[in-house]
Amino acid sequence: MSQDSLTLDTELVAWRRHLHAHPELSFEEHQTAAFIEERLAELGLESTRVAETGVVALIEGELEGPTRAFRADIDALPIQELRQSTYCSTRPGVMHACGHDVHTTVGLGVARELVDRRAELKGRVKMIFQPAEEASPTGEPIGAERMAVEGVLEAPEVEAILALHCMPTLEVGKIGYTGGPVWAASELVEVVIEGKKSHGAYPHEGVDAVAVAAQVIVALQQVVSRITDARDAVVLSIGKLEAGNSYNIIAERAELTGILRGLSAPAMERARAAARQIVEGVSAALGARASVRFVPGARLTANDPALEARVVRLIEERVGEGVMVQHLPQLGAEDFAAFSTRVPAAYFFLGVKDPQSEEVHPLHTPRFDVDERCLSLGVHAITEALLGLG
């Protein structure tokens, strides 16, 4: 690998630190969008708004060729940053704890490089800076889906799209690829258990919704450990239980909320059916009534095999042998499937871990940070891939 790929590019670092210090939540990325527009304008690029705070720019090459795209998400999380630095968040309770400041900076860096290398660029590249990736489903198109619905992949029609994401467990200097699924499909699980209220001293006169809920939660562990094929990746977690209104009254109602995630549609369907049977069956056996609802969230993000293989080869050839490494898919979820289900897509993991540090702060935690040498490698790799796909 070229040593140039692991240097600290001062301009990229400055951009990233500005974004990190000024994070904005989903649907509120107004200053972030303005910053992106300013940097693109400095490169001589016109940009347009899509989905209110999304920014899109088209870079035309000097040679004939197809239209490719690169997507970078731009929103932050409602987390109070605990790490101290000269560029830590200036907004209480808001932090770039998922690396979207890095993704945005890489996108701006790729735009800078492609503008400088227009003579080599076949066709054009659409730079997509997407808002609201972290937002919860609302029933209306948001984030990537809203951009897709509003035509971001059209006029001109995108034939292939790339994206990457920070990976805190992968050392800087490496880029991971999965060879298939990348991020899990995700569903919200909502369970309602109806019992019968009674005095806490006379539980036999009621049906204790809390006791039933406890048995349901324990029984649901069977979905992954005994009902799902061990070769399938599925996770079912109940993270919230609400019940009762007094310490001495048997609760007549309990509400459970959690997540179901998986890396294949058949595995998700089996888990869904098993969970429903357990919730209803256990509740009925204990004298309660129950209902369970699955609310679709992010869809499965999976790479197009041919496109992924081609990009891996291009980066190995143009950036350096050994840069690309096989990586396991993740049970986290994101909304990139709004793009990858419409056009061929390839999504990669950017190593951001300092090899000299023993500490690993995961995504979505208050001390997450990156080795900023990842910026130049991300820019170099994506630029070369986009140029090579022409």
mmCIF file of C-alpha atoms in Angstrom:
data_model
loop_
_atom_site.group_PDB
_atom_site.id
_atom_site.type_symbol
_atom_site.label_atom_id
_atom_site.label_comp_id
_atom_site.label_asym_id
_atom_site.label_seq_id
_atom_site.Cartn_x
_atom_site.Cartn_y
_atom_site.Cartn_z
ATOM 1 C CA MET A 1 0.000 0.000 0.000
ATOM 2 C CA SER A 2 1.197 3.489 -0.837
ATOM 3 C CA GLN A 3 2.379 5.410 2.224
ATOM 4 C CA ASP A 4 0.477 8.413 0.877
ATOM 5 C CA SER A 5 -2.710 6.597 1.801
ATOM 6 C CA LEU A 6 -1.844 6.715 5.519
ATOM 7 C CA THR A 7 -0.718 10.289 5.915
ATOM 8 C CA LEU A 8 -2.594 13.013 7.759
ATOM 9 C CA ASP A 9 -4.175 15.271 5.137
ATOM 10 C CA THR A 10 -4.483 18.571 7.015
ATOM 11 C CA GLU A 11 -7.459 19.777 4.988
ATOM 12 C CA LEU A 12 -9.390 16.559 5.557
ATOM 13 C CA VAL A 13 -8.556 16.633 9.266
ATOM 14 C CA ALA A 14 -9.756 20.246 9.540
ATOM 15 C CA TRP A 15 -13.026 19.404 7.792
ATOM 16 C CA ARG A 16 -13.632 16.378 9.972
ATOM 17 C CA ARG A 17 -12.884 18.242 13.201
ATOM 18 C CA HIS A 18 -15.231 21.059 12.257
ATOM 19 C CA LEU A 19 -18.007 18.565 11.589
ATOM 20 C CA HIS A 20 -17.255 16.657 14.777
ATOM 21 C CA ALA A 21 -17.411 19.837 16.843
ATOM 22 C CA HIS A 22 -20.743 20.873 15.303
ATOM 23 C CA PRO A 23 -22.927 17.742 15.156
ATOM 24 C CA GLU A 24 -26.607 17.908 14.248
ATOM 25 C CA LEU A 25 -29.379 15.377 14.780
ATOM 26 C CA SER A 26 -31.507 13.801 12.068
ATOM 27 C CA PHE A 27 -33.742 16.320 10.267
ATOM 28 C CA GLU A 28 -31.715 19.168 11.796
ATOM 29 C CA GLU A 29 -28.549 19.039 9.652
ATOM 30 C CA HIS A 30 -28.888 22.625 8.384
ATOM 31 C CA GLN A 31 -25.405 23.891 9.269
ATOM 32 C CA THR A 32 -23.866 20.602 8.180
ATOM 33 C CA ALA A 33 -25.562 20.870 4.790
ATOM 34 C CA ALA A 34 -24.412 24.481 4.451
ATOM 35 C CA PHE A 35 -20.824 23.453 5.265
ATOM 36 C CA ILE A 36 -20.958 20.749 2.591
ATOM 37 C CA GLU A 37 -22.363 23.190 0.045
ATOM 38 C CA GLU A 38 -19.602 25.697 0.817
ATOM 39 C CA ARG A 39 -16.849 23.127 0.347
ATOM 40 C CA LEU A 40 -18.389 21.904 -2.921
ATOM 41 C CA ALA A 41 -18.709 25.480 -4.178
ATOM 42 C CA GLU A 42 -15.013 26.027 -3.462
ATOM 43 C CA LEU A 43 -14.366 23.107 -5.791
ATOM 44 C CA GLY A 44 -16.440 24.771 -8.490
ATOM 45 C CA LEU A 45 -19.343 22.352 -8.067
ATOM 46 C CA GLU A 46 -23.006 23.250 -8.068
ATOM 47 C CA SER A 47 -25.134 21.403 -5.533
ATOM 48 C CA THR A 48 -28.823 20.876 -4.946
ATOM 49 C CA ARG A 49 -30.892 20.031 -1.886
ATOM 50 C CA VAL A 50 -32.810 16.761 -1.705
ATOM 51 C CA ALA A 51 -34.917 15.684 1.270
ATOM 52 C CA GLU A 52 -34.493 19.175 2.797
ATOM 53 C CA THR A 53 -31.049 18.751 4.359
ATOM 54 C CA GLY A 54 -29.532 16.325 1.871
ATOM 55 C CA VAL A 55 -26.951 17.671 -0.580
ATOM 56 C CA VAL A 56 -26.205 16.297 -4.048
ATOM 57 C CA ALA A 57 -23.535 17.318 -6.554
ATOM 58 C CA LEU A 58 -22.633 15.919 -9.961
ATOM 59 C CA ILE A 59 -19.024 15.742 -11.131
ATOM 60 C CA GLU A 60 -18.715 15.448 -14.913
ATOM 61 C CA GLY A 61 -15.687 13.742 -16.385
ATOM 62 C CA GLU A 62 -13.999 14.616 -19.646
ATOM 63 C CA LEU A 63 -14.508 11.117 -21.060
ATOM 64 C CA GLU A 64 -17.630 9.196 -22.012
ATOM 65 C CA GLY A 65 -18.884 6.703 -19.467
ATOM 66 C CA PRO A 66 -21.531 5.655 -16.944
ATOM 67 C CA THR A 67 -22.904 7.393 -13.855
ATOM 68 C CA ARG A 68 -21.692 6.167 -10.484
ATOM 69 C CA ALA A 69 -22.456 7.498 -7.024
ATOM 70 C CA PHE A 70 -20.959 7.725 -3.570
ATOM 71 C CA ARG A 71 -23.151 8.125 -0.505
ATOM 72 C CA ALA A 72 -22.097 9.678 2.804
ATOM 73 C CA ASP A 73 -24.476 10.038 5.751
ATOM 74 C CA ILE A 74 -24.254 13.299 7.684
ATOM 75 C CA ASP A 75 -26.359 13.193 10.881
ATOM 76 C CA ALA A 76 -25.253 12.725 14.492
ATOM 77 C CA LEU A 77 -26.633 11.006 17.599
ATOM 78 C CA PRO A 78 -28.278 12.152 20.858
ATOM 79 C CA ILE A 79 -25.237 11.234 22.976
ATOM 80 C CA GLN A 80 -23.247 13.392 25.397
ATOM 81 C CA GLU A 81 -19.582 13.198 24.384
ATOM 82 C CA LEU A 82 -17.303 12.293 27.313
ATOM 83 C CA ARG A 83 -13.919 12.354 25.578
ATOM 84 C CA GLN A 84 -11.937 15.577 25.936
ATOM 85 C CA SER A 85 -10.251 17.067 22.862
ATOM 86 C CA THR A 86 -9.823 20.340 21.007
ATOM 87 C CA TYR A 87 -12.582 19.289 18.626
ATOM 88 C CA CYS A 88 -15.097 17.599 20.912
ATOM 89 C CA SER A 89 -18.780 18.394 20.424
ATOM 90 C CA THR A 90 -19.842 21.932 21.225
ATOM 91 C CA ARG A 91 -23.497 20.877 21.368
ATOM 92 C CA PRO A 92 -24.628 19.354 24.684
ATOM 93 C CA GLY A 93 -26.188 15.943 24.229
ATOM 94 C CA VAL A 94 -25.292 15.630 20.545
ATOM 95 C CA MET A 95 -22.269 13.762 19.169
ATOM 96 C CA HIS A 96 -20.862 12.191 16.018
ATOM 97 C CA ALA A 97 -20.614 8.799 17.710
ATOM 98 C CA CYS A 98 -21.136 6.760 14.541
ATOM 99 C CA GLY A 99 -18.464 8.357 12.350
ATOM 100 C CA HIS A 100 -20.716 10.274 10.011
ATOM 101 C CA ASP A 101 -18.291 13.188 10.303
ATOM 102 C CA VAL A 102 -15.693 10.843 8.812
ATOM 103 C CA HIS A 103 -18.039 9.655 6.061
ATOM 104 C CA THR A 104 -18.921 13.239 5.124
ATOM 105 C CA THR A 105 -15.258 14.245 5.084
ATOM 106 C CA VAL A 106 -14.375 11.288 2.877
ATOM 107 C CA GLY A 107 -17.159 12.328 0.501
ATOM 108 C CA LEU A 108 -15.815 15.873 0.310
ATOM 109 C CA GLY A 109 -12.292 14.548 -0.192
ATOM 110 C CA VAL A 110 -13.431 12.267 -3.004
ATOM 111 C CA ALA A 111 -15.147 15.230 -4.667
ATOM 112 C CA ARG A 112 -11.914 17.238 -4.372
ATOM 113 C CA GLU A 113 -9.877 14.447 -5.974
ATOM 114 C CA LEU A 114 -12.332 13.774 -8.788
ATOM 115 C CA VAL A 115 -12.487 17.457 -9.711
ATOM 116 C CA ASP A 116 -8.687 17.484 -9.932
ATOM 117 C CA ARG A 117 -8.703 14.335 -12.065
ATOM 118 C CA ARG A 118 -11.572 15.071 -14.412
ATOM 119 C CA ALA A 119 -9.358 14.226 -17.372
ATOM 120 C CA GLU A 120 -9.295 10.603 -16.154
ATOM 121 C CA LEU A 121 -12.958 10.432 -15.198
ATOM 122 C CA LYS A 122 -15.208 8.474 -17.548
ATOM 123 C CA GLY A 123 -18.798 9.585 -17.316
ATOM 124 C CA ARG A 124 -19.788 11.225 -14.059
ATOM 125 C CA VAL A 125 -20.039 10.694 -10.317
ATOM 126 C CA LYS A 126 -22.977 11.791 -8.198
ATOM 127 C CA MET A 127 -21.980 12.754 -4.666
ATOM 128 C CA ILE A 128 -24.856 12.065 -2.264
ATOM 129 C CA PHE A 129 -24.709 13.524 1.250
ATOM 130 C CA GLN A 130 -27.639 11.898 3.040
ATOM 131 C CA PRO A 131 -29.494 13.170 6.114
ATOM 132 C CA ALA A 132 -31.419 11.259 8.792
ATOM 133 C CA GLU A 133 -29.697 7.879 8.585
ATOM 134 C CA GLU A 134 -30.015 7.538 12.364
ATOM 135 C CA ALA A 135 -33.716 8.431 12.462
ATOM 136 C CA SER A 136 -36.291 5.898 13.640
ATOM 137 C CA PRO A 137 -39.036 4.825 11.206
ATOM 138 C CA THR A 138 -41.977 7.221 11.125
ATOM 139 C CA GLY A 139 -44.263 5.603 8.577
ATOM 140 C CA GLU A 140 -43.172 8.153 5.984
ATOM 141 C CA PRO A 141 -40.059 7.945 3.756
ATOM 142 C CA ILE A 142 -37.025 9.355 5.580
ATOM 143 C CA GLY A 143 -33.273 9.356 5.082
ATOM 144 C CA ALA A 144 -32.093 7.255 2.159
ATOM 145 C CA GLU A 145 -35.606 6.165 1.229
ATOM 146 C CA ARG A 146 -36.810 9.744 0.960
ATOM 147 C CA MET A 147 -33.834 10.685 -1.215
ATOM 148 C CA ALA A 148 -34.526 7.699 -3.456
ATOM 149 C CA VAL A 149 -38.230 8.534 -3.697
ATOM 150 C CA GLU A 150 -37.326 12.116 -4.590
ATOM 151 C CA GLY A 151 -35.211 10.847 -7.491
ATOM 152 C CA VAL A 152 -31.623 11.053 -6.279
ATOM 153 C CA LEU A 153 -30.703 7.953 -8.309
ATOM 154 C CA GLU A 154 -32.205 9.422 -11.484
ATOM 155 C CA ALA A 155 -31.437 12.232 -13.947
ATOM 156 C CA PRO A 156 -28.849 10.975 -14.716
ATOM 157 C CA GLU A 157 -29.595 7.383 -13.790
ATOM 158 C CA VAL A 158 -27.071 5.912 -11.357
ATOM 159 C CA GLU A 159 -25.689 2.546 -12.474
ATOM 160 C CA ALA A 160 -23.664 1.723 -9.349
ATOM 161 C CA ILE A 161 -23.304 3.220 -5.873
ATOM 162 C CA LEU A 162 -20.588 2.894 -3.222
ATOM 163 C CA ALA A 163 -20.502 3.674 0.501
ATOM 164 C CA LEU A 164 -18.346 2.984 3.525
ATOM 165 C CA HIS A 165 -18.652 3.040 7.304
ATOM 166 C CA CYS A 166 -16.196 3.453 10.155
ATOM 167 C CA MET A 167 -15.291 0.184 11.875
ATOM 168 C CA PRO A 168 -13.666 0.749 15.292
ATOM 169 C CA THR A 169 -12.374 -2.819 15.608
ATOM 170 C CA LEU A 170 -10.560 -2.705 12.241
ATOM 171 C CA GLU A 171 -7.100 -1.143 12.197
ATOM 172 C CA VAL A 172 -6.432 1.968 10.169
ATOM 173 C CA GLY A 173 -4.925 1.026 6.826
ATOM 174 C CA LYS A 174 -7.480 -1.723 6.199
ATOM 175 C CA ILE A 175 -10.839 -1.733 4.435
ATOM 176 C CA GLY A 176 -13.243 -4.587 5.051
ATOM 177 C CA TYR A 177 -15.598 -6.304 2.622
ATOM 178 C CA THR A 178 -18.157 -8.990 3.442
ATOM 179 C CA GLY A 179 -18.813 -10.905 0.234
ATOM 180 C CA GLY A 180 -22.593 -10.597 0.692
ATOM 181 C CA PRO A 181 -24.792 -9.211 3.489
ATOM 182 C CA VAL A 182 -23.334 -6.156 5.234
ATOM 183 C CA TRP A 183 -25.948 -4.792 7.665
ATOM 184 C CA ALA A 184 -28.924 -6.671 9.109
ATOM 185 C CA ALA A 185 -32.585 -6.223 8.408
ATOM 186 C CA SER A 186 -34.206 -4.697 11.488
ATOM 187 C CA GLU A 187 -37.702 -4.745 12.940
ATOM 188 C CA LEU A 188 -39.189 -3.170 16.045
ATOM 189 C CA VAL A 189 -40.935 -5.736 18.259
ATOM 190 C CA GLU A 190 -43.915 -4.589 20.326
ATOM 191 C CA VAL A 191 -45.637 -6.991 22.730
ATOM 192 C CA VAL A 192 -48.731 -6.207 24.794
ATOM 193 C CA ILE A 193 -49.782 -8.586 27.578
ATOM 194 C CA GLU A 194 -53.250 -8.209 29.132
ATOM 195 C CA GLY A 195 -53.840 -9.734 32.567
ATOM 196 C CA LYS A 196 -56.209 -8.872 35.412
ATOM 197 C CA LYS A 197 -55.664 -6.295 38.153
ATOM 198 C CA SER A 198 -55.870 -7.291 41.815
ATOM 199 C CA HIS A 199 -54.464 -6.320 45.202
ATOM 200 C CA GLY A 200 -50.823 -7.306 45.609
ATOM 201 C CA ALA A 201 -51.739 -9.302 48.717
ATOM 202 C CA TYR A 202 -54.269 -11.377 46.737
ATOM 203 C CA PRO A 203 -52.492 -12.259 43.463
ATOM 204 C CA HIS A 204 -54.684 -15.359 43.065
ATOM 205 C CA GLU A 205 -57.594 -13.041 42.277
ATOM 206 C CA GLY A 206 -55.816 -11.513 39.306
ATOM 207 C CA VAL A 207 -53.549 -12.411 36.397
ATOM 208 C CA ASP A 208 -50.124 -10.876 36.933
ATOM 209 C CA ALA A 209 -49.002 -9.264 33.659
ATOM 210 C CA VAL A 210 -45.513 -8.673 35.089
ATOM 211 C CA ALA A 211 -45.041 -12.354 35.955
ATOM 212 C CA VAL A 212 -46.321 -13.338 32.517
ATOM 213 C CA ALA A 213 -43.979 -10.829 30.867
ATOM 214 C CA ALA A 214 -41.033 -12.274 32.767
ATOM 215 C CA GLN A 215 -41.839 -15.772 31.509
ATOM 216 C CA VAL A 216 -42.315 -14.475 27.969
ATOM 217 C CA ILE A 217 -38.925 -12.726 28.005
ATOM 218 C CA VAL A 218 -37.191 -15.895 29.222
ATOM 219 C CA ALA A 219 -39.004 -18.072 26.676
ATOM 220 C CA LEU A 220 -38.115 -15.719 23.822
ATOM 221 C CA GLN A 221 -34.461 -16.626 24.347
ATOM 222 C CA GLN A 222 -35.318 -19.946 22.687
ATOM 223 C CA VAL A 223 -35.906 -18.183 19.370
ATOM 224 C CA VAL A 224 -32.192 -17.717 18.757
ATOM 225 C CA SER A 225 -30.675 -20.484 20.896
ATOM 226 C CA ARG A 226 -32.933 -23.392 19.895
ATOM 227 C CA ILE A 227 -35.277 -22.500 17.036
ATOM 228 C CA THR A 228 -32.950 -20.614 14.681
ATOM 229 C CA ASP A 229 -30.396 -22.589 12.683
ATOM 230 C CA ALA A 230 -27.055 -21.908 14.366
ATOM 231 C CA ARG A 231 -25.616 -21.043 10.951
ATOM 232 C CA ASP A 232 -28.038 -18.127 10.580
ATOM 233 C CA ALA A 233 -27.324 -14.789 12.210
ATOM 234 C CA VAL A 234 -30.382 -13.597 14.145
ATOM 235 C CA VAL A 235 -30.750 -11.498 17.281
ATOM 236 C CA LEU A 236 -33.906 -10.879 19.312
ATOM 237 C CA SER A 237 -33.536 -8.491 22.249
ATOM 238 C CA ILE A 238 -36.162 -7.068 24.588
ATOM 239 C CA GLY A 239 -34.832 -3.774 25.867
ATOM 240 C CA LYS A 240 -37.843 -2.201 27.531
ATOM 241 C CA LEU A 241 -40.579 -3.384 29.902
ATOM 242 C CA GLU A 242 -43.329 -1.114 31.197
ATOM 243 C CA ALA A 243 -46.030 -2.298 33.589
ATOM 244 C CA GLY A 244 -48.051 -1.383 36.634
ATOM 245 C CA ASN A 245 -48.833 1.836 38.439
ATOM 246 C CA SER A 246 -48.294 0.954 42.096
ATOM 247 C CA TYR A 247 -46.065 -1.290 44.194
ATOM 248 C CA ASN A 248 -48.985 -3.073 45.836
ATOM 249 C CA ILE A 249 -51.238 -3.677 42.837
ATOM 250 C CA ILE A 250 -50.956 -6.628 40.467
ATOM 251 C CA ALA A 251 -50.424 -5.117 37.024
ATOM 252 C CA GLU A 252 -53.101 -5.860 34.457
ATOM 253 C CA ARG A 253 -50.992 -4.786 31.473
ATOM 254 C CA ALA A 254 -47.352 -5.094 30.431
ATOM 255 C CA GLU A 255 -45.702 -3.707 27.327
ATOM 256 C CA LEU A 256 -42.439 -5.108 25.973
ATOM 257 C CA THR A 257 -40.374 -3.427 23.279
ATOM 258 C CA GLY A 258 -37.325 -4.797 21.512
ATOM 259 C CA ILE A 259 -35.617 -5.528 18.219
ATOM 260 C CA LEU A 260 -35.429 -8.429 15.795
ATOM 261 C CA ARG A 261 -32.501 -8.480 13.382
ATOM 262 C CA GLY A 262 -31.153 -10.957 10.867
ATOM 263 C CA LEU A 263 -29.071 -11.413 7.742
ATOM 264 C CA SER A 264 -31.572 -13.335 5.619
ATOM 265 C CA ALA A 265 -35.292 -13.127 4.908
ATOM 266 C CA PRO A 266 -36.000 -16.822 5.682
ATOM 267 C CA ALA A 267 -34.254 -16.575 9.052
ATOM 268 C CA MET A 268 -36.204 -13.446 9.918
ATOM 269 C CA GLU A 269 -39.500 -15.115 8.964
ATOM 270 C CA ARG A 270 -38.770 -18.180 11.115
ATOM 271 C CA ALA A 271 -37.815 -16.003 14.078
ATOM 272 C CA ARG A 272 -40.907 -13.853 13.647
ATOM 273 C CA ALA A 273 -43.240 -16.873 13.576
ATOM 274 C CA ALA A 274 -41.543 -18.479 16.577
ATOM 275 C CA ALA A 275 -41.663 -15.282 18.622
ATOM 276 C CA ARG A 276 -45.364 -14.839 17.917
ATOM 277 C CA GLN A 277 -46.106 -18.433 18.926
ATOM 278 C CA ILE A 278 -44.120 -18.094 22.166
ATOM 279 C CA VAL A 279 -45.680 -14.767 23.165
ATOM 280 C CA GLU A 280 -49.229 -15.928 22.554
ATOM 281 C CA GLY A 281 -48.732 -19.473 23.871
ATOM 282 C CA VAL A 282 -46.919 -18.634 27.104
ATOM 283 C CA SER A 283 -49.365 -15.845 27.872
ATOM 284 C CA ALA A 284 -52.384 -18.062 27.257
ATOM 285 C CA ALA A 285 -50.931 -20.840 29.438
ATOM 286 C CA LEU A 286 -50.703 -18.354 32.320
ATOM 287 C CA GLY A 287 -54.208 -16.980 31.843
ATOM 288 C CA ALA A 288 -53.328 -13.793 29.978
ATOM 289 C CA ARG A 289 -53.975 -12.513 26.488
ATOM 290 C CA ALA A 290 -51.157 -11.164 24.322
ATOM 291 C CA SER A 291 -50.492 -9.578 20.967
ATOM 292 C CA VAL A 292 -47.208 -9.003 19.160
ATOM 293 C CA ARG A 293 -46.467 -6.569 16.364
ATOM 294 C CA PHE A 294 -43.390 -6.386 14.138
ATOM 295 C CA VAL A 295 -42.703 -2.950 12.658
ATOM 296 C CA PRO A 296 -40.330 -3.035 9.665
ATOM 297 C CA GLY A 297 -37.293 -0.778 9.943
ATOM 298 C CA ALA A 298 -34.104 -0.881 7.921
ATOM 299 C CA ARG A 299 -33.963 -3.516 5.220
ATOM 300 C CA LEU A 300 -31.059 -5.893 4.712
ATOM 301 C CA THR A 301 -28.045 -4.177 3.155
ATOM 302 C CA ALA A 302 -26.210 -6.599 0.878
ATOM 303 C CA ASN A 303 -23.529 -6.056 -1.732
ATOM 304 C CA ASP A 304 -23.882 -6.822 -5.401
ATOM 305 C CA PRO A 305 -21.357 -9.679 -5.761
ATOM 306 C CA ALA A 306 -19.955 -8.644 -9.141
ATOM 307 C CA LEU A 307 -19.621 -4.973 -8.210
ATOM 308 C CA GLU A 308 -18.057 -5.755 -4.843
ATOM 309 C CA ALA A 309 -15.496 -8.103 -6.419
ATOM 310 C CA ARG A 310 -14.610 -5.505 -9.025
ATOM 311 C CA VAL A 311 -14.142 -2.738 -6.441
ATOM 312 C CA VAL A 312 -12.025 -4.979 -4.223
ATOM 313 C CA ARG A 313 -9.783 -5.771 -7.181
ATOM 314 C CA LEU A 314 -9.515 -2.114 -8.207
ATOM 315 C CA ILE A 315 -8.500 -0.986 -4.721
ATOM 316 C CA GLU A 316 -5.980 -3.790 -4.378
ATOM 317 C CA GLU A 317 -4.449 -2.830 -7.725
ATOM 318 C CA ARG A 318 -4.569 0.956 -7.371
ATOM 319 C CA VAL A 319 -4.147 1.556 -3.636
ATOM 320 C CA GLY A 320 -2.141 -1.398 -2.408
ATOM 321 C CA GLU A 321 -2.095 -5.124 -1.938
ATOM 322 C CA GLY A 322 -3.387 -6.163 1.462
ATOM 323 C CA VAL A 323 -5.606 -3.120 1.978
ATOM 324 C CA MET A 324 -8.793 -5.112 1.427
ATOM 325 C CA VAL A 325 -9.611 -7.728 4.064
ATOM 326 C CA GLN A 326 -12.547 -10.084 4.511
ATOM 327 C CA HIS A 327 -14.841 -8.880 7.295
ATOM 328 C CA LEU A 328 -17.875 -10.332 9.028
ATOM 329 C CA PRO A 329 -21.276 -8.740 8.355
ATOM 330 C CA GLN A 330 -22.829 -6.757 11.192
ATOM 331 C CA LEU A 331 -26.088 -7.147 13.098
ATOM 332 C CA GLY A 332 -26.329 -3.383 13.266
ATOM 333 C CA ALA A 333 -28.680 -1.812 10.735
ATOM 334 C CA GLU A 334 -28.792 1.196 8.472
ATOM 335 C CA ASP A 335 -30.937 2.518 5.635
ATOM 336 C CA PHE A 336 -28.536 2.141 2.684
ATOM 337 C CA ALA A 337 -30.794 -0.633 1.366
ATOM 338 C CA ALA A 338 -32.995 2.120 -0.048
ATOM 339 C CA PHE A 339 -30.214 2.519 -2.599
ATOM 340 C CA SER A 340 -28.818 -1.027 -2.797
ATOM 341 C CA THR A 341 -32.216 -2.550 -3.596
ATOM 342 C CA ARG A 342 -32.606 -0.164 -6.533
ATOM 343 C CA VAL A 343 -29.152 -0.222 -8.142
ATOM 344 C CA PRO A 344 -26.019 -2.392 -7.807
ATOM 345 C CA ALA A 345 -24.191 -1.338 -4.647
ATOM 346 C CA ALA A 346 -21.033 -2.080 -2.714
ATOM 347 C CA TYR A 347 -20.572 -1.091 0.930
ATOM 348 C CA PHE A 348 -17.291 -1.326 2.847
ATOM 349 C CA PHE A 349 -15.895 -0.962 6.369
ATOM 350 C CA LEU A 350 -13.168 1.652 6.884
ATOM 351 C CA GLY A 351 -10.637 0.742 9.557
ATOM 352 C CA VAL A 352 -10.305 3.576 12.086
ATOM 353 C CA LYS A 353 -8.543 1.873 15.024
ATOM 354 C CA ASP A 354 -5.157 3.200 16.130
ATOM 355 C CA PRO A 355 -2.917 0.091 16.092
ATOM 356 C CA GLN A 356 -0.912 1.523 19.000
ATOM 357 C CA SER A 357 -3.937 1.742 21.265
ATOM 358 C CA GLU A 358 -5.443 -1.119 23.262
ATOM 359 C CA GLU A 359 -8.723 0.723 23.739
ATOM 360 C CA VAL A 360 -11.669 0.178 21.422
ATOM 361 C CA HIS A 361 -14.668 2.444 21.916
ATOM 362 C CA PRO A 362 -17.607 1.032 19.925
ATOM 363 C CA LEU A 363 -19.939 2.964 17.669
ATOM 364 C CA HIS A 364 -22.739 4.824 19.463
ATOM 365 C CA THR A 365 -20.722 5.281 22.654
ATOM 366 C CA PRO A 366 -19.627 8.593 24.236
ATOM 367 C CA ARG A 367 -15.855 8.093 23.829
ATOM 368 C CA PHE A 368 -15.809 6.949 20.201
ATOM 369 C CA ASP A 369 -13.064 8.508 18.073
ATOM 370 C CA VAL A 370 -10.949 7.579 15.062
ATOM 371 C CA ASP A 371 -7.339 7.486 13.911
ATOM 372 C CA GLU A 372 -7.586 10.348 11.428
ATOM 373 C CA ARG A 373 -5.187 8.691 9.004
ATOM 374 C CA CYS A 374 -8.291 6.757 7.930
ATOM 375 C CA LEU A 375 -9.479 9.870 6.087
ATOM 376 C CA SER A 376 -6.781 9.878 3.425
ATOM 377 C CA LEU A 377 -7.096 6.123 2.876
ATOM 378 C CA GLY A 378 -10.868 6.355 2.526
ATOM 379 C CA VAL A 379 -10.559 9.164 -0.002
ATOM 380 C CA HIS A 380 -7.819 7.391 -1.950
ATOM 381 C CA ALA A 381 -9.652 4.054 -2.082
ATOM 382 C CA ILE A 382 -13.070 5.401 -3.074
ATOM 383 C CA THR A 383 -11.569 7.787 -5.637
ATOM 384 C CA GLU A 384 -9.635 5.004 -7.320
ATOM 385 C CA ALA A 385 -12.648 2.718 -7.276
ATOM 386 C CA LEU A 386 -14.904 5.325 -8.876
ATOM 387 C CA LEU A 387 -12.314 6.145 -11.518
ATOM 388 C CA GLY A 388 -11.767 2.463 -12.250
ATOM 389 C CA LEU A 389 -15.468 1.701 -12.609
ATOM 390 C CA GLY A 390 -15.759 4.019 -15.611
#
